[in-house]
Amino acid sequence: MNEKITNLLMYLISKNAVTMDGSINGAVACSVRSTLFAQVAKLLKGADFRLVAEWAADETFFDRGFAIYAAYNHETDYLIVKSELHFADSAFPTITKHFPSAYLLERKIESLMGLNPAGHPDLRPWIKHEDWPEDAYPLRKSFDANIKLPRTDGKYKWIKAEGEGVFEIPVGPVHAGIIEPGHFRFQAVGEDIINLEARLGYVHKGIEKRFEGMPWQDAVKLAGRVSGDSTVAHTAAFCIAAEEASGCTPPERAQFLRAIMIERERIANHLGDIGAICNDTAFALLNCQFSILKEKMLRTNQAIFGHRLMMDKIIPCGVSVDLPANGKEAILKEIEEIVPEFERLVRIYEDNPSVEDRVYGTGVLKPEIAKELGVLGFVARASGQATDARKQRPYPPYDRFISDISVLSSGDVHARAWVRIEEVRDSIRLIKEMLRELPDGPISLEWKKPLPGQSGFSAVEGWRGEIVYWVQCGPDGGINRCMVRDPSSMNWPAVELSIRGNIVPDFPLCNKSFNQSYSGHDL
Amino acid sequence: MLKILYQIFRTGIVTEKLTPAEEATVTIAGANLEKEVERRFKRSIAIRLVDSGSCNGCEVEINAINNPIYNCERFGLSFTASPRFADMLLVTGPVSRNMELALKRTYEAMPSPKLVVAVGDCGYNGGIFGCSYASLGGVGKLLPVDAYIHGCPPSPSQVLNGILKAIKKI
Ligand code: SF4
């Protein structure tokens, strides 16, 4: 723990405001009275902490009321602040005024758990669409997940812009291409966008509710389907949280194999998306070329790990597949083929004025705004924020193999693409180094369930950024609550803000350069 | 420019023959399928994709059938932006409550005759998401499905084989 966080905790403890909480593993955790929840947030904001996640749990089965949690990060420390609410109490002080990044998280808490973040500026329902019964709170224990909810006629109040020449363009939820659904409303004057409002929740399929009571082995599979394109990092994050709760550590070889898979997933997605960005600048050649490289990687995944996306290969306390005898050589050979090809494509990208013309200065997310919003992953790194969970919470083997992330500050489409180009290079280096030092030994150990009441927290750097899980074991040894925070939940508001002042036809390009997950956000 | 041409020529044509190595598991549910396809669509089918709550894993693989290696257009399959031009509705996901109406509307906006093919285990019976307050538990609960392509996610050759098998072109 660094000095700042220790001093802060000592100060709060001396004021009798907080007590340490030993049931939460994987981060420093403390409990505060609910009336102080926002005040602690203010103190942490002053000490330059970042809000990682905020969520609520229904702890009825522990004979308690609701509890509200917020996780914060500063350098390499993660701190969880918990407030238990009294029975029948369903309000807590909002922290949105200190951390704007809590804005959507608290709307979600209100919509799905029915707790009121008192003082929140905008409590329109989120994820819960207007045709849901208002009092349906799926995350409460009293809610029966199997009922079919009736449809009501509510109305969603869109933010309006008025004035001469202002018109509105609604887009979605079904979009033109092969992508996920979401609804966007632009207010524009001529071609210039003055505001964009996104309304998501279309692919909400009740994942967090479904976790509850699910056998641990099945829950891993569910975690792997929170966002299919990021399945490896999600399963890793779930497993690390579960392992923190139960106290078991996977063998070293498994930790290495996990990291190798995570880096492979990063490279494959980056390759595909860099191509897709070029495609949206009408440069189809690079899209074709990059997609060939991505396809090559997915095939190697199939050959080595038995699944193109490496789904279900990470299990609690290990991995389910070992490298075959020729696995190392196959990966190295593939890298050797891909690298020169990749570098040639990057040179074409750099040299092409028609791409350059579209990607520079488009969709700018300013560093100050990126910081306020607490954005993550390549989006953050393209806007001057050096966040990377591999460094902030160096779970093994990242304690030995340090990612060398590049940070740019222009925050435009080009910066987001370029950061990803650099990351491909860095991940290739990491994979090579990890393969060189890959330890022998078993790939899994026996998984033991956590003790009732124990919970675990994890933060894993997936290709989109920091993925956070918090898993709480119920009195019966099953899952009482599993909180999932995909980086998309923090990054979507940045898409809205970065599009202002751009022209309508540039929206697909901007959106592609972010490429956030709808499924990971909607859950 | 020279770099671009160089890259094009050194890549050559990478499109592969479809190998039957990965047979697609397909459940044919629609009786009119074969007849209608033969009679109406000849060799060109315009497909509209709707994600009705998928985890986006299926989208990754459906995107891949458009890459130069699978190159689905050579079989007359093309993806269209508007349901008005579409002959086939390809649906992924378990049909979330929040997508139900949009999916139905897309289907209704398509001209008849129209085919519905559900992709992935989710589309078949809700897959791991099952049936709940938020998920209908399969495309068949809402639309008349002509064929299901199984897998989680089905690989690109399975998707491609599955569509072709469904429309009985191979
Ligand atoms: S079938 Fe599998 S890959 Fe496809 S959407 Fe469902 S969970 Fe995702």
Tab-separated table of N, CA and C in Angstrom, chain A residues 112 127-129 131-133 138 143-152 173-181 201-207 209-210 214 218 221-222 224-230 283 285 287-289 291-292 294-296 298-299 302 307-309 311 341 344-345 347-348 351-352 464 517-519, chain B residues 1 3-12 14 16 22 47-70 79-83 93-103 105-106 121-122 126-136 152-157:
chain	number	residue	atom	x	y	z
A	112	LEU	N	-31.792	-1.337	-11.808
A	112	LEU	CA	-31.815	-2.787	-11.651
A	112	LEU	C	-31.868	-3.249	-10.200
A	127	ILE	N	-30.646	0.826	-19.154
A	127	ILE	CA	-30.711	-0.603	-19.464
A	127	ILE	C	-32.144	-1.122	-19.353
A	128	LYS	N	-32.820	-0.712	-18.270
A	128	LYS	CA	-34.231	-1.038	-18.125
A	128	LYS	C	-34.995	-0.110	-19.061
A	129	HIS	N	-35.553	-0.636	-20.119
A	129	HIS	CA	-36.213	0.242	-21.085
A	129	HIS	C	-37.559	0.721	-20.569
A	131	ASP	N	-40.485	0.363	-21.390
A	131	ASP	CA	-41.685	-0.471	-21.332
A	131	ASP	C	-41.607	-1.558	-20.244
A	132	TRP	N	-40.640	-1.426	-19.341
A	132	TRP	CA	-40.599	-2.338	-18.197
A	132	TRP	C	-41.501	-1.779	-17.098
A	133	PRO	N	-42.087	-2.662	-16.294
A	133	PRO	CA	-42.787	-2.143	-15.119
A	133	PRO	C	-41.769	-1.411	-14.237
A	138	PRO	N	-34.564	-6.438	-11.120
A	138	PRO	CA	-34.103	-7.818	-11.300
A	138	PRO	C	-33.000	-8.248	-10.341
A	143	PHE	N	-36.816	-10.753	-6.516
A	143	PHE	CA	-37.268	-10.767	-7.909
A	143	PHE	C	-37.099	-12.165	-8.497
A	144	ASP	N	-38.154	-12.678	-9.083
A	144	ASP	CA	-38.085	-13.999	-9.700
A	144	ASP	C	-37.604	-13.855	-11.149
A	145	ALA	N	-36.415	-14.401	-11.411
A	145	ALA	CA	-35.797	-14.193	-12.728
A	145	ALA	C	-36.575	-14.865	-13.850
A	146	ASN	N	-37.433	-15.791	-13.510
A	146	ASN	CA	-38.079	-16.558	-14.580
A	146	ASN	C	-39.414	-16.006	-15.043
A	147	ILE	N	-39.864	-14.917	-14.417
A	147	ILE	CA	-41.161	-14.420	-14.847
A	147	ILE	C	-41.042	-13.604	-16.121
A	148	LYS	N	-42.102	-13.555	-16.857
A	148	LYS	CA	-42.138	-12.715	-18.047
A	148	LYS	C	-42.770	-11.394	-17.644
A	149	LEU	N	-42.012	-10.335	-17.797
A	149	LEU	CA	-42.518	-9.028	-17.367
A	149	LEU	C	-43.504	-8.484	-18.395
A	150	PRO	N	-44.597	-7.902	-17.937
A	150	PRO	CA	-45.517	-7.270	-18.894
A	150	PRO	C	-44.876	-6.025	-19.495
A	151	ARG	N	-45.398	-5.583	-20.625
A	151	ARG	CA	-44.900	-4.334	-21.221
A	151	ARG	C	-45.820	-3.185	-20.846
A	152	THR	N	-45.236	-2.092	-20.452
A	152	THR	CA	-46.041	-0.931	-20.083
A	152	THR	C	-45.790	0.162	-21.117
A	173	PRO	N	-32.116	0.748	-33.150
A	173	PRO	CA	-31.050	-0.134	-32.678
A	173	PRO	C	-30.418	-1.033	-33.744
A	174	VAL	N	-31.157	-1.369	-34.826
A	174	VAL	CA	-30.551	-2.239	-35.827
A	174	VAL	C	-29.723	-1.381	-36.770
A	175	HIS	N	-28.425	-1.660	-36.834
A	175	HIS	CA	-27.546	-0.851	-37.679
A	175	HIS	C	-27.306	-1.507	-39.024
A	176	ALA	N	-26.600	-0.777	-39.876
A	176	ALA	CA	-26.419	-1.257	-41.240
A	176	ALA	C	-25.526	-2.480	-41.341
A	177	GLY	N	-24.500	-2.563	-40.539
A	177	GLY	CA	-23.523	-3.632	-40.742
A	177	GLY	C	-23.745	-4.827	-39.838
A	178	ILE	N	-22.687	-5.638	-39.734
A	178	ILE	CA	-22.759	-6.792	-38.855
A	178	ILE	C	-22.239	-6.360	-37.498
A	179	ILE	N	-23.033	-5.595	-36.778
A	179	ILE	CA	-22.598	-5.130	-35.469
A	179	ILE	C	-23.740	-5.246	-34.470
A	180	GLU	N	-23.418	-4.902	-33.227
A	180	GLU	CA	-24.398	-5.061	-32.167
A	180	GLU	C	-25.398	-3.899	-32.167
A	181	PRO	N	-26.524	-4.072	-31.488
A	181	PRO	CA	-27.541	-3.031	-31.530
A	181	PRO	C	-27.442	-1.990	-30.404
A	201	GLY	N	-28.669	-0.921	-23.818
A	201	GLY	CA	-29.498	-1.844	-23.036
A	201	GLY	C	-30.217	-2.860	-23.901
A	202	TYR	N	-30.085	-2.748	-25.241
A	202	TYR	CA	-30.838	-3.643	-26.122
A	202	TYR	C	-30.427	-5.098	-25.973
A	203	VAL	N	-29.157	-5.332	-25.670
A	203	VAL	CA	-28.739	-6.737	-25.552
A	203	VAL	C	-28.632	-7.174	-24.093
A	204	HIS	N	-29.376	-6.494	-23.226
A	204	HIS	CA	-29.414	-6.935	-21.826
A	204	HIS	C	-30.112	-8.291	-21.761
A	205	LYS	N	-29.374	-9.275	-21.294
A	205	LYS	CA	-29.982	-10.606	-21.215
A	205	LYS	C	-29.903	-11.165	-19.802
A	206	GLY	N	-29.750	-10.278	-18.838
A	206	GLY	CA	-29.825	-10.693	-17.438
A	206	GLY	C	-28.633	-11.492	-16.951
A	207	ILE	N	-27.420	-11.141	-17.431
A	207	ILE	CA	-26.241	-11.921	-17.075
A	207	ILE	C	-25.951	-11.892	-15.581
A	209	LYS	N	-27.869	-11.380	-13.064
A	209	LYS	CA	-28.857	-12.156	-12.313
A	209	LYS	C	-28.597	-13.649	-12.506
A	210	ARG	N	-28.252	-14.000	-13.734
A	210	ARG	CA	-28.077	-15.414	-14.047
A	210	ARG	C	-26.894	-16.029	-13.287
A	214	MET	N	-25.625	-19.958	-9.782
A	214	MET	CA	-25.109	-20.833	-10.832
A	214	MET	C	-23.909	-21.615	-10.298
A	218	ASP	N	-20.099	-23.528	-14.290
A	218	ASP	CA	-20.911	-22.958	-15.371
A	218	ASP	C	-20.749	-21.453	-15.429
A	221	LYS	N	-18.229	-20.182	-17.747
A	221	LYS	CA	-18.663	-20.155	-19.154
A	221	LYS	C	-19.496	-18.913	-19.416
A	222	LEU	N	-20.345	-18.570	-18.463
A	222	LEU	CA	-21.166	-17.369	-18.630
A	222	LEU	C	-20.266	-16.131	-18.724
A	224	GLY	N	-17.413	-16.019	-19.877
A	224	GLY	CA	-16.793	-16.059	-21.207
A	224	GLY	C	-17.730	-15.600	-22.301
A	225	ARG	N	-18.990	-15.349	-21.945
A	225	ARG	CA	-19.951	-14.899	-22.948
A	225	ARG	C	-20.554	-13.543	-22.597
A	226	VAL	N	-19.842	-12.812	-21.749
A	226	VAL	CA	-20.266	-11.447	-21.450
A	226	VAL	C	-19.993	-10.585	-22.684
A	227	SER	N	-18.818	-10.782	-23.271
A	227	SER	CA	-18.475	-10.112	-24.513
A	227	SER	C	-17.597	-11.079	-25.291
A	228	GLY	N	-18.186	-11.735	-26.271
A	228	GLY	CA	-17.517	-12.844	-26.959
A	228	GLY	C	-16.157	-12.495	-27.533
A	229	ASP	N	-15.991	-11.248	-28.008
A	229	ASP	CA	-14.710	-10.896	-28.617
A	229	ASP	C	-13.622	-10.734	-27.556
A	230	SER	N	-14.028	-10.728	-26.282
A	230	SER	CA	-13.065	-10.549	-25.210
A	230	SER	C	-13.212	-11.695	-24.207
A	283	PHE	N	-10.941	2.637	-47.350
A	283	PHE	CA	-9.716	2.021	-47.846
A	283	PHE	C	-9.828	0.513	-47.607
A	285	LEU	N	-8.673	-2.063	-49.060
A	285	LEU	CA	-7.518	-2.949	-49.187
A	285	LEU	C	-6.965	-3.342	-47.818
A	287	ASN	N	-8.402	-3.288	-44.971
A	287	ASN	CA	-9.342	-4.117	-44.226
A	287	ASN	C	-9.172	-5.582	-44.628
A	288	CYS	N	-9.099	-5.823	-45.930
A	288	CYS	CA	-8.919	-7.198	-46.406
A	288	CYS	C	-7.622	-7.780	-45.865
A	289	GLN	N	-6.555	-6.984	-45.961
A	289	GLN	CA	-5.249	-7.494	-45.566
A	289	GLN	C	-5.185	-7.783	-44.070
A	291	SER	N	-7.666	-8.387	-42.144
A	291	SER	CA	-8.555	-9.480	-41.747
A	291	SER	C	-7.953	-10.840	-42.107
A	292	ILE	N	-7.080	-10.858	-43.102
A	292	ILE	CA	-6.382	-12.116	-43.396
A	292	ILE	C	-5.461	-12.470	-42.217
A	294	LYS	N	-5.802	-11.532	-39.112
A	294	LYS	CA	-6.611	-11.928	-37.962
A	294	LYS	C	-7.068	-13.383	-38.130
A	295	GLU	N	-7.539	-13.695	-39.321
A	295	GLU	CA	-8.012	-15.058	-39.587
A	295	GLU	C	-6.894	-16.074	-39.324
A	296	LYS	N	-5.673	-15.722	-39.708
A	296	LYS	CA	-4.542	-16.622	-39.460
A	296	LYS	C	-4.409	-16.912	-37.970
A	298	LEU	N	-6.719	-16.681	-35.628
A	298	LEU	CA	-7.830	-17.467	-35.102
A	298	LEU	C	-7.647	-18.945	-35.459
A	299	ARG	N	-7.073	-19.185	-36.631
A	299	ARG	CA	-6.845	-20.578	-37.019
A	299	ARG	C	-5.779	-21.226	-36.143
A	302	GLN	N	-7.331	-22.228	-33.023
A	302	GLN	CA	-8.072	-23.487	-33.171
A	302	GLN	C	-7.103	-24.669	-33.107
A	307	HIS	N	-10.058	-23.875	-30.001
A	307	HIS	CA	-11.213	-22.996	-30.224
A	307	HIS	C	-10.692	-21.705	-30.851
A	308	ARG	N	-11.387	-21.218	-31.875
A	308	ARG	CA	-10.904	-20.031	-32.579
A	308	ARG	C	-10.830	-18.800	-31.679
A	309	LEU	N	-11.772	-18.681	-30.763
A	309	LEU	CA	-11.742	-17.521	-29.865
A	309	LEU	C	-11.178	-17.895	-28.496
A	311	MET	N	-12.454	-19.841	-26.290
A	311	MET	CA	-13.514	-19.834	-25.272
A	311	MET	C	-13.365	-21.024	-24.343
A	341	GLU	N	4.527	-8.911	-42.414
A	341	GLU	CA	3.315	-8.550	-43.152
A	341	GLU	C	2.641	-7.344	-42.478
A	344	ARG	N	4.481	-4.113	-43.048
A	344	ARG	CA	4.241	-3.583	-44.399
A	344	ARG	C	2.907	-2.845	-44.451
A	345	LEU	N	1.882	-3.445	-43.803
A	345	LEU	CA	0.561	-2.810	-43.820
A	345	LEU	C	0.572	-1.488	-43.056
A	347	ARG	N	3.012	0.522	-42.833
A	347	ARG	CA	3.629	1.549	-43.682
A	347	ARG	C	2.628	2.067	-44.718
A	348	ILE	N	1.803	1.165	-45.226
A	348	ILE	CA	0.784	1.623	-46.184
A	348	ILE	C	-0.195	2.571	-45.483
A	351	ASP	N	1.432	5.963	-45.029
A	351	ASP	CA	1.745	6.712	-46.244
A	351	ASP	C	0.527	7.188	-47.002
A	352	ASN	N	-0.665	6.728	-46.578
A	352	ASN	CA	-1.799	6.971	-47.443
A	352	ASN	C	-2.537	8.261	-47.091
A	464	ARG	N	-9.821	-4.279	-24.606
A	464	ARG	CA	-10.503	-2.980	-24.540
A	464	ARG	C	-10.074	-2.169	-23.325
A	517	SER	N	-18.018	-2.546	-26.534
A	517	SER	CA	-18.920	-3.697	-26.538
A	517	SER	C	-20.286	-3.291	-26.020
A	518	TYR	N	-21.327	-3.639	-26.792
A	518	TYR	CA	-22.690	-3.395	-26.320
A	518	TYR	C	-23.049	-4.472	-25.303
A	519	SER	N	-22.681	-5.695	-25.635
A	519	SER	CA	-23.043	-6.808	-24.756
A	519	SER	C	-22.358	-6.678	-23.403
B	1	MET	N	1.701	4.356	-53.528
B	1	MET	CA	0.950	3.562	-54.510
B	1	MET	C	1.674	2.263	-54.851
B	3	LYS	N	3.701	0.654	-53.050
B	3	LYS	CA	3.611	-0.254	-51.901
B	3	LYS	C	2.286	-1.003	-51.938
B	4	ILE	N	1.236	-0.257	-52.280
B	4	ILE	CA	-0.087	-0.872	-52.305
B	4	ILE	C	-0.130	-1.961	-53.362
B	5	LEU	N	0.358	-1.621	-54.556
B	5	LEU	CA	0.332	-2.614	-55.634
B	5	LEU	C	1.187	-3.827	-55.271
B	6	TYR	N	2.342	-3.541	-54.690
B	6	TYR	CA	3.230	-4.628	-54.288
B	6	TYR	C	2.499	-5.559	-53.330
B	7	GLN	N	1.817	-4.949	-52.349
B	7	GLN	CA	1.108	-5.754	-51.357
B	7	GLN	C	0.002	-6.588	-52.014
B	8	ILE	N	-0.705	-5.975	-52.960
B	8	ILE	CA	-1.794	-6.708	-53.619
B	8	ILE	C	-1.224	-7.903	-54.383
B	9	PHE	N	-0.136	-7.669	-55.126
B	9	PHE	CA	0.386	-8.754	-55.942
B	9	PHE	C	1.046	-9.848	-55.116
B	10	ARG	N	1.691	-9.448	-54.032
B	10	ARG	CA	2.331	-10.515	-53.270
B	10	ARG	C	1.320	-11.316	-52.464
B	11	THR	N	0.157	-10.717	-52.176
B	11	THR	CA	-0.868	-11.472	-51.456
B	11	THR	C	-1.549	-12.472	-52.383
B	12	GLY	N	-1.784	-12.047	-53.620
B	12	GLY	CA	-2.460	-12.935	-54.555
B	12	GLY	C	-3.880	-13.206	-54.107
B	14	VAL	N	-6.311	-15.315	-51.916
B	14	VAL	CA	-6.197	-16.187	-50.747
B	14	VAL	C	-7.481	-16.972	-50.486
B	16	GLU	N	-10.250	-19.533	-50.151
B	16	GLU	CA	-10.107	-20.986	-50.063
B	16	GLU	C	-11.343	-21.703	-50.535
B	22	GLU	N	-15.228	-29.246	-41.637
B	22	GLU	CA	-16.048	-28.778	-40.531
B	22	GLU	C	-17.496	-28.803	-40.963
B	47	ILE	N	-28.764	-10.864	-47.407
B	47	ILE	CA	-28.963	-11.239	-46.005
B	47	ILE	C	-28.977	-10.007	-45.122
B	48	ARG	N	-29.915	-9.961	-44.204
B	48	ARG	CA	-29.929	-8.902	-43.192
B	48	ARG	C	-29.615	-9.582	-41.852
B	49	LEU	N	-28.603	-9.061	-41.168
B	49	LEU	CA	-28.262	-9.651	-39.881
B	49	LEU	C	-28.865	-8.830	-38.754
B	50	VAL	N	-29.459	-9.507	-37.789
B	50	VAL	CA	-29.892	-8.812	-36.578
B	50	VAL	C	-29.317	-9.536	-35.366
B	51	ASP	N	-28.633	-8.765	-34.541
B	51	ASP	CA	-28.132	-9.283	-33.273
B	51	ASP	C	-29.249	-9.070	-32.260
B	52	SER	N	-29.814	-10.165	-31.791
B	52	SER	CA	-30.931	-10.009	-30.865
B	52	SER	C	-30.494	-10.317	-29.438
B	53	GLY	N	-29.288	-9.886	-29.101
B	53	GLY	CA	-28.828	-10.084	-27.730
B	53	GLY	C	-27.659	-11.039	-27.642
B	54	SER	N	-26.897	-11.171	-28.717
B	54	SER	CA	-25.769	-12.109	-28.686
B	54	SER	C	-24.642	-11.543	-27.819
B	55	CYS	N	-23.669	-12.390	-27.550
B	55	CYS	CA	-22.513	-11.935	-26.776
B	55	CYS	C	-21.501	-11.287	-27.704
B	56	ASN	N	-21.793	-11.235	-28.966
B	56	ASN	CA	-20.998	-10.736	-30.097
B	56	ASN	C	-19.969	-11.735	-30.601
B	57	GLY	N	-19.885	-12.914	-29.985
B	57	GLY	CA	-19.022	-13.976	-30.495
B	57	GLY	C	-19.486	-14.440	-31.869
B	58	CYS	N	-20.797	-14.584	-32.028
B	58	CYS	CA	-21.324	-15.003	-33.327
B	58	CYS	C	-21.034	-13.952	-34.395
B	59	GLU	N	-21.084	-12.675	-34.005
B	59	GLU	CA	-20.790	-11.606	-34.972
B	59	GLU	C	-19.343	-11.697	-35.457
B	60	VAL	N	-18.447	-12.052	-34.549
B	60	VAL	CA	-17.036	-12.165	-34.943
B	60	VAL	C	-16.928	-13.163	-36.106
B	61	GLU	N	-17.614	-14.274	-35.985
B	61	GLU	CA	-17.490	-15.312	-37.008
B	61	GLU	C	-18.293	-14.988	-38.270
B	62	ILE	N	-19.419	-14.294	-38.100
B	62	ILE	CA	-20.182	-13.909	-39.291
B	62	ILE	C	-19.415	-12.841	-40.065
B	63	ASN	N	-18.751	-11.953	-39.327
B	63	ASN	CA	-17.875	-10.993	-39.989
B	63	ASN	C	-16.799	-11.711	-40.781
B	64	ALA	N	-16.289	-12.793	-40.189
B	64	ALA	CA	-15.182	-13.496	-40.838
B	64	ALA	C	-15.598	-14.114	-42.168
B	65	ILE	N	-16.873	-14.472	-42.349
B	65	ILE	CA	-17.213	-15.076	-43.653
B	65	ILE	C	-17.127	-14.046	-44.773
B	66	ASN	N	-17.014	-12.782	-44.392
B	66	ASN	CA	-16.822	-11.741	-45.395
B	66	ASN	C	-15.348	-11.494	-45.715
B	67	ASN	N	-14.440	-12.115	-44.948
B	67	ASN	CA	-13.030	-11.827	-45.224
B	67	ASN	C	-12.577	-12.542	-46.497
B	68	PRO	N	-11.422	-12.129	-47.038
B	68	PRO	CA	-11.037	-12.659	-48.347
B	68	PRO	C	-10.859	-14.183	-48.356
B	69	ILE	N	-10.651	-14.769	-47.204
B	69	ILE	CA	-10.405	-16.212	-47.197
B	69	ILE	C	-11.694	-17.002	-47.405
B	70	TYR	N	-12.764	-16.573	-46.765
B	70	TYR	CA	-14.049	-17.264	-46.966
B	70	TYR	C	-14.843	-16.631	-48.098
B	79	PHE	N	-24.472	-9.197	-47.663
B	79	PHE	CA	-25.168	-8.616	-46.517
B	79	PHE	C	-25.711	-7.256	-46.912
B	80	THR	N	-26.947	-7.003	-46.555
B	80	THR	CA	-27.566	-5.757	-46.960
B	80	THR	C	-27.908	-4.916	-45.733
B	81	ALA	N	-27.896	-3.608	-45.944
B	81	ALA	CA	-28.151	-2.721	-44.814
B	81	ALA	C	-29.643	-2.623	-44.515
B	82	SER	N	-30.460	-2.755	-45.544
B	82	SER	CA	-31.890	-2.543	-45.323
B	82	SER	C	-32.658	-3.859	-45.364
B	83	PRO	N	-33.589	-4.039	-44.443
B	83	PRO	CA	-34.422	-5.242	-44.491
B	83	PRO	C	-35.287	-5.283	-45.744
B	93	GLY	N	-28.164	-14.544	-31.101
B	93	GLY	CA	-28.609	-14.176	-29.760
B	93	GLY	C	-29.928	-14.830	-29.371
B	94	PRO	N	-30.217	-14.787	-28.067
B	94	PRO	CA	-31.379	-15.495	-27.521
B	94	PRO	C	-32.695	-14.723	-27.627
B	95	VAL	N	-32.718	-13.583	-28.271
B	95	VAL	CA	-33.808	-12.616	-28.322
B	95	VAL	C	-34.028	-12.003	-26.937
B	96	SER	N	-33.326	-10.899	-26.717
B	96	SER	CA	-33.469	-10.211	-25.442
B	96	SER	C	-34.803	-9.491	-25.445
B	97	ARG	N	-35.323	-9.261	-24.259
B	97	ARG	CA	-36.590	-8.538	-24.148
B	97	ARG	C	-36.491	-7.192	-24.853
B	98	ASN	N	-35.350	-6.534	-24.700
B	98	ASN	CA	-35.211	-5.201	-25.262
B	98	ASN	C	-35.013	-5.184	-26.774
B	99	MET	N	-34.730	-6.336	-27.383
B	99	MET	CA	-34.579	-6.387	-28.840
B	99	MET	C	-35.785	-7.017	-29.523
B	100	GLU	N	-36.697	-7.540	-28.725
B	100	GLU	CA	-37.812	-8.295	-29.288
B	100	GLU	C	-38.577	-7.490	-30.345
B	101	LEU	N	-38.941	-6.262	-29.991
B	101	LEU	CA	-39.753	-5.473	-30.917
B	101	LEU	C	-38.969	-5.102	-32.172
B	102	ALA	N	-37.709	-4.730	-31.981
B	102	ALA	CA	-36.888	-4.337	-33.139
B	102	ALA	C	-36.707	-5.521	-34.083
B	103	LEU	N	-36.547	-6.706	-33.520
B	103	LEU	CA	-36.372	-7.896	-34.359
B	103	LEU	C	-37.652	-8.170	-35.134
B	105	ARG	N	-39.955	-6.057	-35.921
B	105	ARG	CA	-40.157	-5.023	-36.940
B	105	ARG	C	-39.266	-5.257	-38.155
B	106	THR	N	-38.040	-5.669	-37.914
B	106	THR	CA	-37.145	-5.936	-39.036
B	106	THR	C	-37.730	-7.057	-39.897
B	121	ASP	N	-25.913	-21.334	-30.574
B	121	ASP	CA	-26.706	-22.056	-29.583
B	121	ASP	C	-27.729	-21.139	-28.909
B	122	CYS	N	-27.376	-19.868	-28.783
B	122	CYS	CA	-28.323	-18.912	-28.203
B	122	CYS	C	-29.583	-18.816	-29.035
B	126	GLY	N	-31.588	-20.213	-26.505
B	126	GLY	CA	-31.159	-19.264	-25.478
B	126	GLY	C	-29.753	-19.561	-24.977
B	127	GLY	N	-29.239	-20.755	-25.300
B	127	GLY	CA	-27.875	-21.114	-24.906
B	127	GLY	C	-27.668	-20.916	-23.420
B	128	ILE	N	-26.538	-20.372	-23.078
B	128	ILE	CA	-26.186	-20.223	-21.668
B	128	ILE	C	-27.059	-19.164	-20.983
B	129	PHE	N	-27.666	-18.282	-21.773
B	129	PHE	CA	-28.500	-17.240	-21.161
B	129	PHE	C	-29.895	-17.747	-20.829
B	130	GLY	N	-30.258	-18.877	-21.428
B	130	GLY	CA	-31.523	-19.526	-21.116
B	130	GLY	C	-32.724	-18.653	-21.384
B	131	CYS	N	-33.708	-18.834	-20.555
B	131	CYS	CA	-34.982	-18.168	-20.733
B	131	CYS	C	-35.247	-17.440	-19.424
B	132	SER	N	-35.445	-16.139	-19.476
B	132	SER	CA	-35.597	-15.389	-18.232
B	132	SER	C	-36.399	-14.119	-18.471
B	133	TYR	N	-36.448	-13.275	-17.439
B	133	TYR	CA	-37.145	-11.996	-17.593
B	133	TYR	C	-36.573	-11.179	-18.735
B	134	ALA	N	-35.285	-11.418	-19.049
B	134	ALA	CA	-34.625	-10.578	-20.050
B	134	ALA	C	-34.402	-11.292	-21.366
B	135	SER	N	-34.643	-12.595	-21.409
B	135	SER	CA	-34.330	-13.352	-22.617
B	135	SER	C	-35.464	-14.306	-22.955
B	136	LEU	N	-35.848	-14.282	-24.225
B	136	LEU	CA	-36.962	-15.116	-24.671
B	136	LEU	C	-36.561	-16.586	-24.757
B	152	CYS	N	-21.135	-22.556	-30.710
B	152	CYS	CA	-21.006	-21.410	-29.804
B	152	CYS	C	-19.583	-20.892	-29.840
B	153	PRO	N	-19.278	-19.990	-30.723
B	153	PRO	CA	-20.049	-19.693	-31.924
B	153	PRO	C	-19.718	-20.703	-33.008
B	154	PRO	N	-20.603	-20.888	-34.000
B	154	PRO	CA	-20.211	-21.728	-35.133
B	154	PRO	C	-19.056	-21.052	-35.865
B	155	SER	N	-18.111	-21.837	-36.365
B	155	SER	CA	-16.964	-21.244	-37.077
B	155	SER	C	-17.450	-20.677	-38.406
B	156	PRO	N	-16.638	-19.826	-39.041
B	156	PRO	CA	-17.075	-19.252	-40.321
B	156	PRO	C	-17.458	-20.325	-41.333
B	157	SER	N	-16.674	-21.425	-41.409
B	157	SER	CA	-17.080	-22.419	-42.403
B	157	SER	C	-18.376	-23.101	-42.002
